[in-house]
Coordinates of C-alpha atoms in Angstrom, one line a residue:
Chain A
M29 CA 31.8 -14.2 -90.2
G30 CA 35.1 -14.7 -89.1
S31 CA 35.3 -11.4 -87.1
K32 CA 32.2 -12.2 -84.9
S33 CA 32.5 -14.0 -81.5
A34 CA 30.8 -17.5 -81.2
T35 CA 27.6 -16.0 -79.5
E36 CA 27.2 -13.3 -82.2
R37 CA 27.4 -15.7 -84.9
A38 CA 25.0 -18.2 -83.3
L39 CA 22.4 -15.7 -83.0
N40 CA 22.9 -14.2 -86.4
Y41 CA 21.5 -17.9 -87.2
L42 CA 19.1 -17.9 -84.8
R43 CA 17.7 -14.9 -86.3
R44 CA 16.8 -16.7 -89.4
A45 CA 15.8 -19.9 -88.0
P46 CA 12.3 -20.9 -87.6
R47 CA 11.1 -20.2 -84.0
V48 CA 12.9 -22.4 -81.3
T49 CA 10.2 -24.6 -80.0
L50 CA 10.4 -27.4 -77.1
T51 CA 11.4 -30.2 -79.7
D52 CA 13.8 -28.0 -81.1
V53 CA 16.2 -28.3 -77.9
R54 CA 18.5 -31.1 -77.2
D55 CA 21.7 -32.1 -75.6
N56 CA 25.2 -31.4 -77.5
P57 CA 26.9 -34.3 -79.2
G58 CA 28.5 -36.4 -76.7
A59 CA 27.1 -35.2 -73.5
R60 CA 25.7 -38.3 -72.7
T61 CA 27.6 -41.7 -73.0
K62 CA 26.2 -45.0 -72.4
G63 CA 28.4 -46.7 -69.5
R64 CA 30.3 -50.0 -70.0
L65 CA 28.1 -52.9 -69.5
V66 CA 29.3 -55.7 -67.6
R67 CA 30.3 -58.1 -69.9
K68 CA 31.3 -62.2 -69.4
K69 CA 35.0 -61.6 -69.1
D70 CA 34.8 -59.2 -66.6
N71 CA 33.9 -61.5 -63.7
M72 CA 36.4 -62.9 -61.5
A73 CA 37.6 -65.7 -64.5
G74 CA 37.7 -68.8 -62.1
Q75 CA 40.5 -66.9 -59.7
Q76 CA 38.3 -66.9 -56.4
Y77 CA 40.7 -69.0 -54.7
N78 CA 44.3 -68.3 -56.9
D79 CA 47.4 -69.2 -55.1
L80 CA 48.6 -65.3 -55.4
R81 CA 45.1 -63.9 -53.9
G82 CA 45.5 -65.4 -50.7
A83 CA 49.1 -65.1 -50.3
G84 CA 51.3 -62.7 -48.4
K85 CA 51.6 -59.1 -49.9
P86 CA 55.0 -56.8 -50.1
P87 CA 54.8 -54.0 -47.5
L88 CA 54.7 -50.5 -48.3
G89 CA 58.4 -49.3 -49.7
W90 CA 59.4 -53.0 -50.9
I91 CA 61.9 -52.2 -53.1
W92 CA 62.8 -56.4 -54.7
G93 CA 64.1 -58.5 -52.3
D94 CA 63.2 -59.6 -49.1
F95 CA 59.8 -58.5 -47.7
Y96 CA 61.2 -57.8 -44.2
K97 CA 63.4 -55.0 -45.6
P98 CA 61.6 -52.6 -47.4
W99 CA 63.7 -49.4 -48.1
Q100 CA 62.3 -47.7 -45.0
R101 CA 63.8 -50.0 -42.5
I102 CA 66.8 -50.4 -44.7
Y103 CA 67.7 -46.8 -44.3
P104 CA 66.6 -45.7 -40.9
G105 CA 67.9 -42.6 -40.6
A106 CA 65.7 -41.0 -42.9
T107 CA 62.9 -40.8 -40.5
F108 CA 63.4 -37.4 -39.9
F109 CA 62.1 -36.1 -43.4
N110 CA 59.0 -33.8 -43.3
Q111 CA 58.6 -35.2 -39.5
D112 CA 56.7 -31.8 -38.5
I113 CA 54.9 -31.8 -41.8
N114 CA 51.5 -31.7 -39.3
L115 CA 52.8 -29.2 -37.4
R116 CA 53.7 -26.5 -39.9
R117 CA 51.9 -23.4 -40.6
E118 CA 50.5 -22.3 -43.9
Y119 CA 49.7 -18.7 -44.9
P120 CA 47.3 -18.2 -47.9
P121 CA 49.0 -15.6 -50.1
L122 CA 47.0 -12.4 -51.2
S123 CA 48.7 -10.1 -53.3
L124 CA 48.8 -6.6 -53.6
L125 CA 47.5 -7.0 -57.0
E126 CA 44.5 -9.4 -55.8
L127 CA 43.6 -7.0 -53.3
Q128 CA 43.5 -3.7 -55.7
R129 CA 41.2 -6.0 -57.8
L130 CA 39.0 -6.7 -55.2
I131 CA 38.5 -3.0 -54.3
D132 CA 37.9 -2.3 -57.6
L133 CA 35.1 -4.5 -58.9
G134 CA 33.3 -3.9 -55.8
W135 CA 34.0 -6.9 -53.8
L136 CA 35.8 -4.9 -51.0
D137 CA 34.6 -1.6 -49.3
P138 CA 38.0 0.6 -48.7
S139 CA 36.0 2.5 -46.3
L140 CA 36.0 -0.1 -43.4
P141 CA 38.7 -1.9 -42.2
I142 CA 39.6 -4.9 -44.3
D143 CA 40.4 -7.9 -42.2
L144 CA 40.2 -11.7 -42.7
T145 CA 36.7 -11.8 -42.0
A146 CA 36.1 -9.3 -44.7
L147 CA 38.3 -10.9 -47.4
C148 CA 36.7 -14.4 -46.8
N149 CA 32.5 -13.1 -47.1
T150 CA 33.6 -12.3 -50.2
R151 CA 34.4 -15.7 -51.0
Q152 CA 37.1 -14.7 -53.3
Y153 CA 39.5 -15.6 -50.8
R154 CA 39.9 -19.1 -49.1
C155 CA 41.6 -19.7 -45.4
D156 CA 40.9 -23.0 -44.0
P157 CA 41.8 -23.4 -40.5
S158 CA 41.5 -27.3 -40.2
L159 CA 44.5 -27.5 -43.1
R160 CA 47.0 -25.5 -41.0
Q161 CA 46.1 -22.4 -42.9
F162 CA 46.7 -19.4 -40.0
G163 CA 45.4 -16.7 -42.5
V164 CA 46.4 -14.0 -44.9
Q165 CA 49.5 -13.7 -46.2
L166 CA 49.9 -10.1 -47.9
T167 CA 52.5 -10.5 -51.0
D168 CA 54.1 -7.3 -52.7
E169 CA 53.0 -8.6 -56.2
G170 CA 51.4 -5.4 -58.0
A171 CA 52.9 -3.2 -55.6
S172 CA 53.2 -0.5 -58.8
V173 CA 49.5 -0.6 -59.1
F174 CA 48.3 -0.2 -55.6
A175 CA 48.0 3.1 -55.7
A176 CA 45.6 3.5 -58.5
K177 CA 42.4 5.2 -57.9
V178 CA 39.4 3.7 -58.5
N179 CA 36.6 5.0 -61.2
L180 CA 34.6 2.3 -62.3
E181 CA 31.2 3.5 -60.8
G182 CA 32.1 7.2 -62.0
A183 CA 32.9 7.8 -58.4
S184 CA 36.7 8.2 -57.7
V185 CA 37.3 6.1 -54.5
F186 CA 40.9 6.2 -53.5
A187 CA 41.7 2.2 -52.9
A188 CA 45.4 3.1 -51.6
K189 CA 43.8 3.9 -48.1
V190 CA 43.0 1.0 -46.6
N191 CA 43.3 -0.3 -42.8
L192 CA 44.5 -4.1 -43.7
E193 CA 44.4 -6.7 -40.8
V194 CA 46.7 -9.6 -42.2
Q195 CA 48.7 -12.3 -40.2
W196 CA 51.8 -12.0 -42.2
A197 CA 53.3 -9.2 -44.2
S198 CA 56.5 -8.6 -46.5
E199 CA 58.4 -5.6 -46.3
T200 CA 58.0 -4.6 -49.4
A201 CA 54.0 -5.1 -49.3
I202 CA 53.9 -3.4 -46.1
A203 CA 55.9 -0.6 -47.9
A204 CA 53.6 -0.2 -50.4
V205 CA 50.6 0.2 -48.9
E206 CA 52.2 2.9 -46.4
R207 CA 53.5 4.7 -49.4
A208 CA 50.0 4.8 -50.5
G209 CA 48.6 6.2 -47.3
G210 CA 47.0 3.1 -45.7
V211 CA 47.6 1.3 -42.7
V212 CA 49.0 -2.9 -42.2
T213 CA 48.5 -4.4 -38.8
T214 CA 49.8 -8.4 -38.6
A215 CA 48.0 -10.2 -36.0
Y216 CA 47.7 -13.6 -34.7
Y217 CA 44.4 -15.7 -34.8
D218 CA 44.5 -19.1 -33.0
P219 CA 42.9 -21.8 -34.6
I220 CA 39.5 -21.7 -32.7
A221 CA 39.3 -17.7 -33.4
L222 CA 40.4 -18.4 -36.8
T223 CA 37.7 -20.4 -37.3
A224 CA 35.3 -18.2 -36.2
A225 CA 36.4 -15.5 -38.2
V226 CA 36.8 -17.1 -41.1
D227 CA 32.9 -17.9 -41.3
P228 CA 31.3 -16.0 -38.8
L229 CA 27.7 -16.7 -40.1
K230 CA 28.5 -20.4 -39.4
W231 CA 29.9 -19.7 -35.9
F232 CA 26.9 -17.5 -35.0
E233 CA 24.4 -20.3 -35.7
K234 CA 26.2 -22.6 -34.0
G235 CA 24.9 -20.7 -30.7
E236 CA 28.9 -20.6 -29.4
P237 CA 30.4 -17.5 -27.8
I238 CA 32.5 -15.6 -29.7
P239 CA 35.7 -16.9 -28.5
R240 CA 39.0 -14.7 -27.0
R241 CA 41.9 -14.6 -29.0
H242 CA 44.9 -16.4 -27.3
S243 CA 48.3 -15.1 -27.5
P244 CA 51.0 -16.5 -30.3
P245 CA 52.9 -19.4 -29.7
A246 CA 56.6 -19.0 -28.7
D247 CA 58.1 -19.4 -32.0
L248 CA 55.7 -16.6 -33.3
I249 CA 55.9 -14.0 -30.0
G250 CA 59.0 -12.7 -31.5
Y251 CA 57.3 -11.5 -34.9
Y252 CA 54.4 -10.2 -33.4
T253 CA 55.9 -7.9 -31.1
D254 CA 58.2 -6.1 -33.8
A255 CA 57.4 -3.3 -35.2
R256 CA 59.0 -3.8 -38.5
H257 CA 56.3 -6.4 -39.2
R258 CA 53.4 -3.9 -37.8
G259 CA 53.0 -6.6 -35.1
Y260 CA 49.6 -5.8 -33.1
L261 CA 51.9 -6.2 -30.0
A262 CA 54.4 -3.8 -30.8
S263 CA 53.6 -0.4 -29.0
P264 CA 52.4 2.2 -31.1
P265 CA 55.4 4.6 -31.1
A266 CA 57.7 1.9 -32.0
V267 CA 55.1 1.5 -35.2
E268 CA 55.4 5.1 -36.1
A269 CA 59.2 4.8 -36.1
A270 CA 59.4 1.7 -37.8
R271 CA 57.3 3.5 -40.5
S272 CA 59.4 6.4 -41.0
E273 CA 62.3 3.9 -40.8
L274 CA 61.0 1.8 -43.8
A275 CA 60.2 5.3 -45.5
L276 CA 63.9 5.8 -45.5
K277 CA 65.1 3.0 -46.3
I278 CA 63.1 2.1 -49.5
G279 CA 63.2 5.8 -50.3
Y280 CA 59.6 7.4 -50.6
A281 CA 57.8 10.1 -48.7
L282 CA 55.2 9.3 -46.0
P283 CA 52.3 11.0 -47.1
D284 CA 50.7 13.1 -44.2
R285 CA 47.6 12.2 -42.4
T286 CA 45.3 14.9 -42.3
D287 CA 42.0 13.8 -43.7
D288 CA 40.1 13.3 -40.9
A289 CA 37.2 11.6 -42.8
Q290 CA 39.3 8.6 -43.2
H291 CA 41.2 9.2 -39.9
D292 CA 38.7 7.4 -37.7
M293 CA 38.8 4.6 -40.0
L294 CA 42.6 4.3 -40.3
A295 CA 42.8 4.1 -36.6
A296 CA 40.6 1.6 -35.7
R297 CA 42.1 -1.4 -33.9
K298 CA 41.2 -4.5 -32.4
D299 CA 41.6 -5.6 -29.1
P300 CA 44.5 -8.3 -28.7
L301 CA 41.6 -10.6 -27.6
Q302 CA 38.9 -9.3 -30.2
V303 CA 37.6 -11.4 -33.2
F304 CA 35.4 -9.0 -34.5
F305 CA 35.1 -5.2 -35.0
G306 CA 32.7 -4.1 -32.4
L307 CA 31.9 -7.2 -30.9
A308 CA 33.6 -8.4 -27.6
P309 CA 34.6 -12.3 -26.7
G310 CA 32.2 -13.9 -24.4
W311 CA 28.8 -12.5 -26.6
V312 CA 26.6 -14.6 -28.0
V313 CA 24.6 -13.4 -31.5
N314 CA 21.5 -14.6 -31.8
L315 CA 20.3 -13.6 -35.6
A316 CA 17.1 -15.2 -35.3
D317 CA 15.8 -12.7 -32.6
Q318 CA 18.8 -10.1 -33.4
T319 CA 20.1 -9.6 -30.0
L320 CA 23.3 -9.8 -28.5
L321 CA 23.5 -11.7 -25.1
K322 CA 26.7 -10.7 -22.8
P323 CA 27.9 -13.0 -19.7
K324 CA 27.5 -11.8 -16.4
N325 CA 29.0 -14.5 -14.4
P326 CA 32.5 -13.1 -12.7
R327 CA 34.6 -16.0 -13.6
L328 CA 33.3 -15.9 -17.2
L329 CA 34.2 -12.0 -17.6
H330 CA 37.4 -12.6 -15.7
Y331 CA 38.0 -15.1 -18.6
Y332 CA 37.1 -13.1 -21.4
S333 CA 39.1 -10.1 -20.3
G334 CA 42.1 -11.5 -20.5
R335 CA 43.4 -10.5 -17.0
L336 CA 46.4 -12.9 -15.8
D337 CA 45.7 -12.1 -12.2
A338 CA 44.2 -15.3 -9.9
S339 CA 41.8 -13.3 -8.3
K340 CA 38.4 -14.2 -10.3
D341 CA 36.1 -12.4 -8.7
S342 CA 37.7 -8.6 -9.0
Chain B
M3 CA 23.7 -0.3 -33.2
L4 CA 23.1 -4.1 -33.3
S5 CA 23.0 -3.6 -36.8
R6 CA 26.1 -1.3 -37.0
Q7 CA 28.1 -3.8 -34.9
L8 CA 27.0 -6.9 -37.0
L9 CA 27.7 -5.2 -40.2
F10 CA 31.5 -5.1 -39.0
A11 CA 31.3 -8.7 -38.1
C12 CA 29.0 -10.5 -41.0
R13 CA 30.2 -8.0 -44.2
G14 CA 28.6 -9.4 -46.7
V15 CA 28.1 -12.7 -45.0
Q16 CA 23.8 -13.0 -45.3
R17 CA 22.8 -14.7 -47.9
C18 CA 21.1 -12.7 -49.3
C19 CA 24.0 -10.3 -49.3
G20 CA 26.6 -10.5 -52.5
R21 CA 28.8 -8.4 -53.8
P22 CA 27.0 -5.7 -55.1
I23 CA 25.9 -4.9 -51.4
S24 CA 29.4 -5.2 -49.6
S25 CA 30.1 -1.5 -50.7
P26 CA 27.7 1.4 -50.3
S27 CA 28.5 3.1 -53.8
S28 CA 27.9 -0.1 -55.8
V29 CA 24.5 -0.8 -54.1
A30 CA 23.2 2.5 -54.9
T31 CA 24.6 1.7 -58.6
F32 CA 23.0 -1.2 -58.6
R33 CA 19.9 -0.6 -57.1
K34 CA 19.7 2.7 -59.0
C35 CA 19.6 0.8 -62.3
Y36 CA 16.4 -1.2 -61.4
V37 CA 14.1 1.3 -60.0
S38 CA 11.7 2.2 -62.7
S39 CA 12.3 6.0 -64.3
N40 CA 9.1 5.6 -66.5
A41 CA 6.7 7.2 -63.9
G42 CA 4.9 8.4 -66.4
A43 CA 4.4 4.9 -68.4
D44 CA 3.1 3.0 -65.6
S45 CA 0.7 5.3 -64.1
P46 CA -2.7 4.2 -64.5
S47 CA -4.1 7.3 -66.1
S48 CA -5.9 7.6 -69.2
T49 CA -4.0 10.6 -70.7
T50 CA -0.9 9.4 -73.5
P51 CA 2.3 8.8 -71.8
E52 CA 5.5 10.9 -73.0
P53 CA 7.7 8.7 -75.0
V54 CA 10.4 7.2 -73.1
F55 CA 13.7 7.5 -75.1
A56 CA 16.2 7.7 -72.4
G57 CA 18.7 4.7 -72.0
R58 CA 18.0 2.5 -69.0
N59 CA 21.3 2.3 -66.6
L60 CA 22.6 -1.0 -66.9
W61 CA 24.8 -2.8 -64.6
R62 CA 27.9 -2.8 -65.5
A63 CA 27.1 -2.9 -69.3
D64 CA 27.1 0.7 -70.0
T65 CA 30.9 0.7 -72.2
L66 CA 30.3 -2.2 -74.4
T67 CA 32.4 -3.8 -76.9
S68 CA 32.0 -3.1 -80.5
F69 CA 32.4 -6.9 -80.8
Q70 CA 28.9 -7.5 -79.7
E71 CA 25.5 -5.9 -80.6
K72 CA 23.6 -3.8 -78.0
P73 CA 19.7 -5.6 -77.4
Q74 CA 17.2 -2.9 -77.6
A75 CA 13.1 -3.9 -77.7
W76 CA 10.6 -1.3 -78.2
L77 CA 8.3 -0.5 -75.6
S78 CA 4.9 -0.4 -76.9
T79 CA 1.0 -0.1 -74.8
L80 CA -1.6 -2.2 -75.0
E81 CA -4.8 1.0 -75.5
D82 CA -5.4 0.7 -78.5
K83 CA -5.3 -2.5 -81.0
H84 CA -2.7 -0.6 -83.3
D85 CA 0.5 -0.7 -82.5
R86 CA 2.0 2.6 -80.9
K87 CA 5.6 2.4 -80.1
I88 CA 6.2 4.5 -76.9
G89 CA 9.6 3.9 -76.0
L90 CA 13.2 2.3 -76.8
L91 CA 14.8 0.1 -74.1
D92 CA 18.2 -1.0 -73.5
L93 CA 18.4 -4.4 -72.2
H94 CA 21.2 -6.4 -70.6
P95 CA 23.7 -8.0 -72.7
D96 CA 24.0 -10.9 -69.6
V97 CA 20.6 -11.6 -69.7
F98 CA 19.2 -10.9 -73.8
R99 CA 22.5 -11.3 -75.3
A100 CA 23.6 -14.5 -73.9
P101 CA 24.9 -17.4 -75.7
P102 CA 22.3 -19.3 -76.8
R103 CA 23.0 -22.7 -75.0
L104 CA 20.2 -24.7 -76.5
D105 CA 21.7 -27.8 -74.7
I106 CA 21.3 -25.8 -71.0
V107 CA 17.7 -25.0 -72.4
H108 CA 17.2 -28.5 -73.0
R109 CA 18.7 -29.9 -69.6
N110 CA 16.4 -27.2 -68.4
I111 CA 13.3 -28.5 -69.9
V112 CA 13.9 -32.3 -69.2
W113 CA 14.4 -31.4 -65.2
Q114 CA 11.1 -29.6 -65.2
Q115 CA 9.1 -32.4 -67.0
N116 CA 10.8 -35.1 -64.7
Y117 CA 11.7 -33.6 -61.3
R118 CA 8.1 -33.7 -60.2
N119 CA 7.6 -37.0 -61.0
V120 CA 6.5 -39.9 -58.5
Q121 CA 5.2 -43.1 -59.6
F122 CA 2.7 -44.9 -56.8
T123 CA 2.1 -48.1 -58.7
K124 CA 4.0 -51.5 -57.1
T125 CA 3.6 -55.2 -59.1
L126 CA 4.2 -57.9 -56.7
T127 CA 6.9 -60.4 -57.1
R128 CA 6.3 -64.2 -56.6
A129 CA 7.0 -63.9 -53.0
E130 CA 5.0 -60.9 -52.0
M131 CA 1.8 -62.7 -54.0
P132 CA -0.4 -65.2 -51.5
G133 CA -0.1 -68.6 -51.6
G134 CA 2.4 -70.5 -54.0
G135 CA 4.6 -72.3 -51.2
K136 CA 3.8 -76.0 -51.9
K137 CA 4.9 -77.7 -54.9
P138 CA 1.7 -77.8 -56.7
W139 CA 2.1 -81.3 -58.4
P140 CA 5.0 -83.9 -58.3
G141 CA 7.5 -83.3 -61.3
K142 CA 8.0 -86.9 -62.9
R143 CA 5.0 -88.9 -63.7
M144 CA 2.3 -86.0 -64.7
G145 CA 3.1 -85.4 -68.1
R146 CA 2.9 -82.1 -67.0
S147 CA 5.8 -79.3 -67.0
K148 CA 7.6 -79.0 -63.8
A149 CA 6.2 -76.5 -61.4
G150 CA 7.7 -75.3 -58.0
S151 CA 4.5 -73.0 -57.3
I152 CA 1.6 -71.6 -58.2
R153 CA 2.8 -67.7 -58.2
A154 CA 5.6 -68.3 -60.3
P155 CA 6.1 -65.8 -63.3
Y156 CA 5.2 -67.9 -65.9
F157 CA 2.0 -69.0 -64.2
R158 CA -1.6 -67.3 -65.0
G159 CA -1.9 -65.0 -61.9
G160 CA 1.6 -65.5 -60.7
G161 CA 4.1 -62.7 -59.8
I162 CA 5.5 -60.0 -61.9
A163 CA 9.2 -61.1 -62.5
H164 CA 10.9 -57.6 -63.0
G165 CA 8.1 -55.3 -62.7
V166 CA 7.6 -51.8 -61.2
R167 CA 8.7 -51.6 -57.9
G168 CA 6.8 -49.4 -55.2
P169 CA 6.8 -45.8 -54.7
R170 CA 9.7 -43.9 -56.8
T171 CA 10.5 -40.8 -57.9
W172 CA 12.5 -39.0 -60.5
F173 CA 13.5 -35.8 -57.9
Y174 CA 16.7 -34.2 -58.6
M175 CA 17.2 -30.2 -58.5
L176 CA 19.4 -29.0 -61.3
P177 CA 22.1 -26.9 -60.2
D178 CA 21.3 -23.1 -59.9
A179 CA 23.9 -22.1 -62.2
L180 CA 22.3 -24.1 -64.6
R181 CA 18.8 -23.0 -64.2
L182 CA 20.1 -19.2 -64.6
K183 CA 21.8 -20.1 -67.7
G184 CA 18.8 -21.6 -68.9
L185 CA 16.5 -18.3 -68.4
C186 CA 19.3 -16.3 -69.9
T187 CA 19.6 -18.4 -73.1
S188 CA 15.3 -18.4 -73.3
L189 CA 14.8 -14.7 -73.2
T190 CA 17.9 -14.3 -75.4
I191 CA 16.2 -16.6 -77.7
K192 CA 12.9 -15.1 -77.3
H193 CA 14.2 -11.6 -78.1
N194 CA 16.5 -12.4 -80.9
Q195 CA 13.5 -14.0 -82.8
D196 CA 11.4 -11.0 -82.2
D197 CA 9.0 -13.0 -80.0
L198 CA 9.3 -10.7 -76.6
V199 CA 7.2 -7.8 -76.6
I200 CA 7.5 -5.3 -73.9
V201 CA 4.8 -3.2 -72.4
D202 CA 4.0 -0.1 -70.2
S203 CA 1.5 -1.7 -68.4
F204 CA -1.5 -4.5 -68.7
D205 CA -3.8 -2.4 -67.1
R206 CA -3.9 0.1 -69.8
L207 CA -6.1 -2.6 -72.0
P208 CA -9.5 -0.8 -72.0
S209 CA -11.7 -3.6 -72.1
P210 CA -12.3 -7.4 -71.1
D211 CA -13.3 -8.4 -74.5
A212 CA -11.6 -11.3 -76.0
Q213 CA -12.2 -10.0 -79.6
L214 CA -10.1 -7.0 -78.6
L215 CA -7.2 -9.0 -77.7
H216 CA -7.7 -11.2 -80.6
D217 CA -7.4 -8.1 -83.3
L218 CA -4.5 -6.7 -80.7
A219 CA -2.5 -9.9 -81.2
D220 CA -3.5 -9.7 -85.1
H221 CA -2.3 -6.5 -85.7
R222 CA 0.9 -6.6 -83.9
N223 CA 1.5 -10.0 -85.5
W224 CA 1.8 -12.2 -81.9
G225 CA 2.2 -16.0 -82.6
Y226 CA -1.1 -18.3 -81.7
S227 CA 0.4 -18.5 -77.8
V228 CA 0.9 -15.6 -76.0
L229 CA 2.2 -15.8 -72.1
F230 CA 1.4 -12.7 -70.2
I231 CA 4.1 -11.7 -67.6
D232 CA 3.7 -9.3 -64.6
V233 CA 5.3 -8.8 -61.4
P234 CA 2.6 -9.4 -59.1
D235 CA 0.4 -13.1 -59.1
R236 CA -2.9 -11.1 -59.2
A237 CA -3.7 -10.2 -62.6
C238 CA -5.3 -6.7 -64.1
E239 CA -9.2 -7.6 -64.2
N240 CA -9.6 -6.5 -68.4
L241 CA -7.0 -9.1 -68.8
A242 CA -7.6 -11.6 -67.2
L243 CA -11.3 -11.7 -67.9
A244 CA -9.9 -11.8 -71.4
C245 CA -7.7 -14.4 -71.1
A246 CA -10.0 -16.7 -69.7
D247 CA -11.8 -16.8 -72.9
I248 CA -9.0 -17.5 -74.9
P249 CA -7.2 -21.1 -74.4
S250 CA -3.8 -20.3 -75.6
F251 CA -3.7 -16.8 -74.1
N252 CA -2.0 -17.3 -70.1
I253 CA -1.0 -15.1 -67.5
M254 CA 1.8 -15.7 -65.4
P255 CA 4.1 -13.6 -62.7
T256 CA 7.3 -13.2 -62.6
Y257 CA 8.2 -15.8 -60.2
G258 CA 6.5 -18.4 -62.5
L259 CA 8.8 -17.7 -65.8
N260 CA 10.3 -20.8 -66.7
C261 CA 12.2 -22.1 -70.1
Y262 CA 9.4 -25.0 -70.3
S263 CA 7.0 -22.1 -70.9
M264 CA 9.2 -19.7 -72.5
H265 CA 9.5 -22.1 -75.7
K266 CA 5.9 -23.4 -75.3
Y267 CA 4.5 -20.4 -75.7
Q268 CA 5.0 -18.2 -79.3
T269 CA 5.3 -14.9 -77.6
L270 CA 6.1 -13.5 -74.6
V271 CA 4.6 -10.3 -73.1
M272 CA 5.9 -8.8 -70.3
T273 CA 5.4 -5.5 -68.8
H274 CA 8.3 -2.9 -68.0
E275 CA 8.4 -3.7 -64.3
A276 CA 8.5 -7.4 -64.9
L277 CA 11.3 -6.7 -66.9
N278 CA 13.1 -4.5 -64.9
Y279 CA 12.1 -6.6 -62.0
L280 CA 13.6 -10.0 -64.0
E281 CA 16.8 -8.4 -64.8
E282 CA 17.6 -7.2 -61.4
R283 CA 16.7 -10.6 -59.9
I284 CA 19.1 -12.8 -62.7
L285 CA 22.1 -10.2 -62.4
F286 CA 21.9 -10.5 -58.2
H287 CA 22.4 -14.2 -58.4
L288 CA 24.6 -14.4 -61.2
H289 CA 26.7 -12.1 -59.9
R290 CA 26.4 -13.1 -56.0
A291 CA 29.0 -14.5 -53.7
D292 CA 28.0 -17.3 -52.7
T293 CA 28.3 -20.8 -54.7
L294 CA 25.5 -21.9 -56.9
Q295 CA 26.0 -25.4 -55.8
N296 CA 23.5 -26.0 -53.3
K297 CA 22.6 -29.6 -51.7
F298 CA 18.8 -29.4 -51.9
R299 CA 17.8 -31.7 -48.6
Y300 CA 14.4 -32.5 -47.7
K301 CA 15.1 -32.0 -44.2
D302 CA 16.2 -28.1 -45.0
M303 CA 12.2 -27.8 -47.0
K304 CA 10.1 -30.1 -44.7
E305 CA 8.4 -27.9 -42.9
K306 CA 8.1 -25.2 -45.5
L307 CA 6.6 -27.9 -47.8
L308 CA 4.2 -29.5 -44.9
N309 CA 3.0 -26.2 -44.2
E310 CA 2.4 -25.4 -47.7
G311 CA -1.8 -25.2 -47.5
E312 CA -1.4 -23.2 -44.1
G313 CA -3.5 -20.6 -44.5
E314 CA -6.2 -22.2 -46.8
D315 CA -9.3 -23.0 -44.2
D316 CA -12.2 -23.5 -47.0
P317 CA -14.7 -25.7 -45.6
V318 CA -15.3 -26.9 -48.8
H319 CA -12.4 -27.2 -50.9
A320 CA -8.9 -28.5 -50.0
P321 CA -6.0 -26.5 -50.1
F322 CA -4.5 -25.3 -53.0
V323 CA -0.4 -26.4 -53.2

């Protein structure tokens, strides 16, 4: 039966075979192998105090010559290669195709805002702050299919209208989302806030207060204040203007936003200090007792409010 | 209010929440699949139930490819010794038509047999035995073999050289994914070899007579050993009394289902409720977002294990754990 799958052929065989009992099950051939046994020749072979064992060894970068002249000392000018490797930022990519797939298969709910936390909770996307990864980078692969209607469960869900919050987005990706009626915002998360956002359960179990987000560093301020990147620090009128400009530039018609059911969801934005929707920085989430603990001390309130004035008691 | 706020924050994060629960529409469809639609069949009334021929809602398996056979099973009843079919049920292919991985079943069975082993015995070495510090007789002139200690292994009553050493356990946990696949494979094999029987409910058994159960099994061509599976761990009275007289007929709750029992017993008899419950739970764990590779640390389970017999305060009998 060559046209049937292996499973079907195996089950057809089993159907005609006698009942499978406890003694009929065994490992596949080659599943268990005996380890290599230690043989007499595997010991030191009489080399415990060999001349070469005790001798000086060549340094790293040795290129056949003097032990004092490895490559990095012969060519000292080459010390700047990748010198800033530990300072570079990474943004693990998420294509529109992947995003569409996650929505279609039910991993993400498009009727709620989709931010980094929602993506990491699906466990299908991973962002590790300890590896200098700073968040989601939206790429435009799959832009042509992004407006497709979902019809998996028999209900038609518009996957297109999403409220996305990412950390980096290309122009074409922003265009694809906005063309379909959705909203994109780029927002910066500093490493500590990112650690909380990426695994909220682990953070809440630690019992630490929700951190406040700090402003972006100097080289990123320009990116997040720019309306063309839909930065969270850009002014809303500038973002509106950039939206129209992008539609003209690429050449699509902006959909009208008259759907009231989705309007509140699409208008939801986080405060620049906020890490989670519905929760403010400084609060402690007590999962065991299902309560929230809010700070009262004026110094704490001042810190978590993000005000820059010196007086802490106002 | 708290739960709504936390919903935004840890959407899908709780360990019990996986992909099916993250989206409200897919929650409804997942749960809807496993609410028992055979109210007539399960009600313990004496009237004959309506035949059930409506298809079950199988989660994300409605449109099967033409390359895979659709697994189906008869729904019968224990009311009478003659086999009367009251329905035809569709089974989920991920559970009942899974690839028959006998090697995974083997790993499950070996694990079940070994992970509970605890060895309490210990043999003493020559160092641990009493005495034996002094050289018993000089090496020369005696005409006897050389001896350094009366507790050497070659001595009668001496220590054991490579003996069994102290309390030891063969505990290990098989990964969750393998245990799930083992259950699916065993259920597939049982169904494929016509050893899986689905009945509406066990409380339809008319009397606690063991002979009735024997006749019933003969008429339906069940095997020598039968395992009855129901959801609650409190069995129906008639079935419990009948099975008490038959050593090879046993009852088990769904949480006790395991590969060893499924292959030890020749026939598996399951209620419709148990079928729904098993399919739902297995599919939930197969498709959840969390990893199926978990480290089983004693310190995570310690309190639970030590408090196992907590509620059992019989003055005479020890707690059953």
